[in-house]
Amino acid sequence: IEAGGTDASDGESGGSDPTVEPIVDETVRIDDVFPNAPGTTVVFDDPSVREIVFTDGSASGNASVREFGEIANGAPSMSGNLLIASASVIEVPAGQADAPAIVRAVVDPEWLTARDLTPNQLTVYRLPDGGTRWEELPTEAFEVEEGIVVEAETPGFSQFVIAGPEVPERAGTEPTPDFASEASDSETPPSSVPTPIDGDSVTAAMKESPAEP
C-alpha cells in the first residue's frame, strides 16, 4: 500500500500497490452534502473513512478511499507498539492533494474493548507522498450513541492509519505494581455498543452529540 503521485490519466493524487487487494474500495463524486456549511463535505458508505470535508467550497471531481488490512510492507515502520484499527489510501483530485481538510472515520467499539483501549487513545497518522516517517495528526474522538467517530485535521491526502497504543500486558511488559487487580474487580464491565453506523448517520449523530474535550 503506497501513496503514489499524481496520475496524469485521471488527474487524481494518491495510489496504492496494484498487487494488493483492498478490503473496501469506494469512489464517490464530490458533491457537497451540506451546501450551507463551510467547505465541501463528501460522504462514503462502506470504508472506515466516512466523511471528508474539503476547505475548498468549490472542490469537484472524484474522491476514493481504499481500505487495507495493514500498512504496506515497503512503508516506514510506525514508532512504538501500535495497534492498527484501519489503513487507508485516499485519492482526491490533484488540485486538492495538498489542501487542508478534515477526515472523519468510524471505529468499531468492540475492536477497542477487545484491546482494552478507550476512544481518546486513538490517533490518526498520515504518511505523505514520498515521506519517510508517519505524521501524527490532530485527532479527536466522538463517543456517540451509535459508535465511535474519529476526526483528524490533515494538510493533504495520501496514506492514513488509525491506531492506538498497545497496553503493557499485550506488549509483554510487567505492569507497575499497584492496586490494579482490585480496581479491575470493582469496575463495571463495558456495555455492548452497536456496530458503527453508515455515513449519513455518522453526520447526524455527531451533530446531535458534540465532541467532548
mmCIF file of C-alpha atoms in Angstrom, residues 31-192:
data_model
loop_
_atom_site.group_PDB
_atom_site.id
_atom_site.type_symbol
_atom_site.label_atom_id
_atom_site.label_comp_id
_atom_site.label_asym_id
_atom_site.label_seq_id
_atom_site.Cartn_x
_atom_site.Cartn_y
_atom_site.Cartn_z
ATOM 1 C CA ASP A 31 -20.996 16.667 -4.319
ATOM 2 C CA ASP A 32 -21.396 18.805 -1.202
ATOM 3 C CA VAL A 33 -23.952 17.113 1.070
ATOM 4 C CA PHE A 34 -24.099 20.229 3.287
ATOM 5 C CA PRO A 35 -24.104 23.184 0.862
ATOM 6 C CA ASN A 36 -24.960 25.657 3.635
ATOM 7 C CA ALA A 37 -21.959 24.654 5.767
ATOM 8 C CA PRO A 38 -18.356 25.825 5.192
ATOM 9 C CA GLY A 39 -16.264 23.751 2.797
ATOM 10 C CA THR A 40 -17.329 20.752 0.755
ATOM 11 C CA THR A 41 -18.416 17.584 2.560
ATOM 12 C CA VAL A 42 -18.284 14.182 0.864
ATOM 13 C CA VAL A 43 -19.814 11.050 2.425
ATOM 14 C CA PHE A 44 -18.768 7.405 1.944
ATOM 15 C CA ASP A 45 -20.894 4.369 2.790
ATOM 16 C CA ASP A 46 -18.539 1.392 3.158
ATOM 17 C CA PRO A 47 -14.962 2.190 4.311
ATOM 18 C CA SER A 48 -13.910 3.230 7.799
ATOM 19 C CA VAL A 49 -13.368 6.742 6.425
ATOM 20 C CA ARG A 50 -16.933 8.049 6.194
ATOM 21 C CA GLU A 51 -16.509 11.774 5.563
ATOM 22 C CA ILE A 52 -14.052 14.192 4.010
ATOM 23 C CA VAL A 53 -14.571 17.923 4.470
ATOM 24 C CA PHE A 54 -12.551 19.926 1.939
ATOM 25 C CA THR A 55 -11.869 23.517 2.999
ATOM 26 C CA ASP A 56 -12.310 24.478 -0.655
ATOM 27 C CA GLY A 57 -16.004 25.123 -1.167
ATOM 28 C CA SER A 58 -15.590 24.674 -4.924
ATOM 29 C CA ALA A 59 -13.895 21.238 -4.806
ATOM 30 C CA SER A 60 -15.067 18.921 -7.581
ATOM 31 C CA GLY A 61 -14.212 15.637 -9.269
ATOM 32 C CA ASN A 62 -13.994 12.200 -7.644
ATOM 33 C CA ALA A 63 -12.721 11.059 -4.249
ATOM 34 C CA SER A 64 -11.742 7.462 -3.492
ATOM 35 C CA VAL A 65 -10.992 5.521 -0.322
ATOM 36 C CA ARG A 66 -9.170 2.187 -0.464
ATOM 37 C CA GLU A 67 -9.004 0.387 2.855
ATOM 38 C CA PHE A 68 -6.478 -2.371 3.580
ATOM 39 C CA GLY A 69 -5.841 -4.833 6.385
ATOM 40 C CA GLU A 70 -2.378 -3.440 7.188
ATOM 41 C CA ILE A 71 0.174 -0.869 6.065
ATOM 42 C CA ALA A 72 2.387 -1.611 3.090
ATOM 43 C CA ASN A 73 5.480 -3.768 3.531
ATOM 44 C CA GLY A 74 7.550 -1.044 1.896
ATOM 45 C CA ALA A 75 6.188 1.752 4.088
ATOM 46 C CA PRO A 76 8.280 3.011 7.013
ATOM 47 C CA SER A 77 7.529 1.310 10.306
ATOM 48 C CA MET A 78 5.449 3.114 12.888
ATOM 49 C CA SER A 79 7.159 4.029 16.143
ATOM 50 C CA GLY A 80 6.107 2.387 19.383
ATOM 51 C CA ASN A 81 3.773 -0.536 19.932
ATOM 52 C CA LEU A 82 0.702 0.486 17.990
ATOM 53 C CA LEU A 83 -2.455 -1.481 17.247
ATOM 54 C CA ILE A 84 -3.819 -0.573 13.816
ATOM 55 C CA ALA A 85 -7.577 -0.197 13.510
ATOM 56 C CA SER A 86 -7.535 0.648 9.793
ATOM 57 C CA ALA A 87 -5.156 1.612 6.978
ATOM 58 C CA SER A 88 -6.436 3.586 4.023
ATOM 59 C CA VAL A 89 -5.285 5.363 0.897
ATOM 60 C CA ILE A 90 -7.360 8.409 -0.030
ATOM 61 C CA GLU A 91 -7.252 9.666 -3.604
ATOM 62 C CA VAL A 92 -8.570 13.122 -4.471
ATOM 63 C CA PRO A 93 -8.332 15.479 -7.457
ATOM 64 C CA ALA A 94 -4.821 16.858 -7.946
ATOM 65 C CA GLY A 95 -5.988 20.356 -7.008
ATOM 66 C CA GLN A 96 -6.952 19.110 -3.526
ATOM 67 C CA ALA A 97 -3.979 16.787 -2.932
ATOM 68 C CA ASP A 98 -2.086 19.258 -0.758
ATOM 69 C CA ALA A 99 -5.051 21.202 0.560
ATOM 70 C CA PRO A 100 -6.119 21.056 4.230
ATOM 71 C CA ALA A 101 -9.202 19.048 5.060
ATOM 72 C CA ILE A 102 -10.966 17.146 7.821
ATOM 73 C CA VAL A 103 -11.216 13.360 7.699
ATOM 74 C CA ARG A 104 -13.819 11.522 9.777
ATOM 75 C CA ALA A 105 -13.802 7.765 10.278
ATOM 76 C CA VAL A 106 -15.583 5.169 12.371
ATOM 77 C CA VAL A 107 -14.011 2.546 14.628
ATOM 78 C CA ASP A 108 -15.926 -0.457 15.900
ATOM 79 C CA PRO A 109 -16.238 -0.076 19.689
ATOM 80 C CA GLU A 110 -15.880 -3.843 20.035
ATOM 81 C CA TRP A 111 -12.413 -3.514 18.477
ATOM 82 C CA LEU A 112 -11.494 -1.056 21.223
ATOM 83 C CA THR A 113 -12.968 -3.170 24.005
ATOM 84 C CA ALA A 114 -11.100 -6.279 22.853
ATOM 85 C CA ARG A 115 -7.819 -4.360 23.082
ATOM 86 C CA ASP A 116 -8.508 -2.521 26.357
ATOM 87 C CA LEU A 117 -8.476 0.848 24.599
ATOM 88 C CA THR A 118 -10.630 3.935 25.004
ATOM 89 C CA PRO A 119 -11.689 6.287 22.183
ATOM 90 C CA ASN A 120 -9.385 9.094 23.304
ATOM 91 C CA GLN A 121 -6.380 6.785 22.826
ATOM 92 C CA LEU A 122 -6.949 6.653 19.064
ATOM 93 C CA THR A 123 -4.764 8.734 16.764
ATOM 94 C CA VAL A 124 -4.779 9.270 13.008
ATOM 95 C CA TYR A 125 -1.379 9.098 11.292
ATOM 96 C CA ARG A 126 -0.504 10.222 7.766
ATOM 97 C CA LEU A 127 2.359 9.168 5.508
ATOM 98 C CA PRO A 128 2.958 11.987 2.976
ATOM 99 C CA ASP A 129 3.688 11.039 -0.615
ATOM 100 C CA GLY A 130 7.379 10.151 -0.722
ATOM 101 C CA GLY A 131 7.645 10.578 3.045
ATOM 102 C CA THR A 132 9.952 8.576 5.294
ATOM 103 C CA ARG A 133 8.032 8.908 8.543
ATOM 104 C CA TRP A 134 4.441 8.851 9.731
ATOM 105 C CA GLU A 135 2.991 12.157 10.901
ATOM 106 C CA GLU A 136 0.645 12.265 13.881
ATOM 107 C CA LEU A 137 -2.411 14.355 13.045
ATOM 108 C CA PRO A 138 -4.513 16.390 15.492
ATOM 109 C CA THR A 139 -7.211 13.877 16.403
ATOM 110 C CA GLU A 140 -10.440 13.936 18.366
ATOM 111 C CA ALA A 141 -12.773 11.046 19.165
ATOM 112 C CA PHE A 142 -16.546 11.360 19.481
ATOM 113 C CA GLU A 143 -18.239 8.683 21.520
ATOM 114 C CA VAL A 144 -21.826 8.845 20.291
ATOM 115 C CA GLU A 145 -24.730 6.525 20.912
ATOM 116 C CA GLU A 146 -24.204 4.529 17.721
ATOM 117 C CA GLY A 147 -20.425 4.111 17.896
ATOM 118 C CA ILE A 148 -17.036 5.865 17.793
ATOM 119 C CA VAL A 149 -16.229 8.669 15.355
ATOM 120 C CA VAL A 150 -12.598 9.737 14.907
ATOM 121 C CA GLU A 151 -11.870 13.141 13.379
ATOM 122 C CA ALA A 152 -8.495 14.438 12.213
ATOM 123 C CA GLU A 153 -7.184 17.552 10.503
ATOM 124 C CA THR A 154 -4.890 16.752 7.583
ATOM 125 C CA PRO A 155 -2.693 19.045 5.465
ATOM 126 C CA GLY A 156 -3.169 16.807 2.433
ATOM 127 C CA PHE A 157 -4.006 13.341 1.189
ATOM 128 C CA SER A 158 -2.083 10.072 0.856
ATOM 129 C CA GLN A 159 -1.994 7.025 3.165
ATOM 130 C CA PHE A 160 -3.653 7.135 6.583
ATOM 131 C CA VAL A 161 -3.677 4.852 9.601
ATOM 132 C CA ILE A 162 -5.905 4.891 12.680
ATOM 133 C CA ALA A 163 -4.121 3.315 15.631
ATOM 134 C CA GLY A 164 -3.978 3.102 19.411
ATOM 135 C CA PRO A 165 -1.208 2.162 21.856
ATOM 136 C CA GLU A 166 -0.743 -1.443 22.860
ATOM 137 C CA VAL A 167 -1.392 -1.832 26.580
ATOM 138 C CA PRO A 168 1.605 -3.013 28.681
ATOM 139 C CA GLU A 169 0.210 -6.504 29.243
ATOM 140 C CA ARG A 170 -0.202 -7.006 25.491
ATOM 141 C CA ALA A 171 3.245 -5.570 24.789
ATOM 142 C CA GLY A 172 4.800 -8.191 27.051
ATOM 143 C CA THR A 173 5.876 -5.887 29.869
ATOM 144 C CA GLU A 174 5.098 -6.160 33.532
ATOM 145 C CA PRO A 175 2.505 -3.681 34.822
ATOM 146 C CA THR A 176 3.563 -1.235 37.516
ATOM 147 C CA PRO A 177 2.745 -2.688 40.984
ATOM 148 C CA ASP A 178 -0.408 -1.062 42.286
ATOM 149 C CA PHE A 179 -3.963 -1.947 43.144
ATOM 150 C CA ALA A 180 -4.868 -2.632 39.506
ATOM 151 C CA SER A 181 -6.302 -6.075 40.245
ATOM 152 C CA GLU A 182 -8.533 -4.705 42.990
ATOM 153 C CA ALA A 183 -9.656 -1.856 40.790
ATOM 154 C CA SER A 184 -10.480 -4.211 37.937
ATOM 155 C CA ASP A 185 -12.689 -6.271 40.228
ATOM 156 C CA SER A 186 -14.735 -3.210 41.084
ATOM 157 C CA GLU A 187 -15.018 -1.837 37.580
ATOM 158 C CA THR A 188 -18.317 -2.112 35.783
ATOM 159 C CA PRO A 189 -17.985 -4.176 32.603
ATOM 160 C CA PRO A 190 -18.419 -2.085 29.484
ATOM 161 C CA SER A 191 -21.843 -2.243 27.939
ATOM 162 C CA SER A 192 -22.193 -3.524 24.421
#
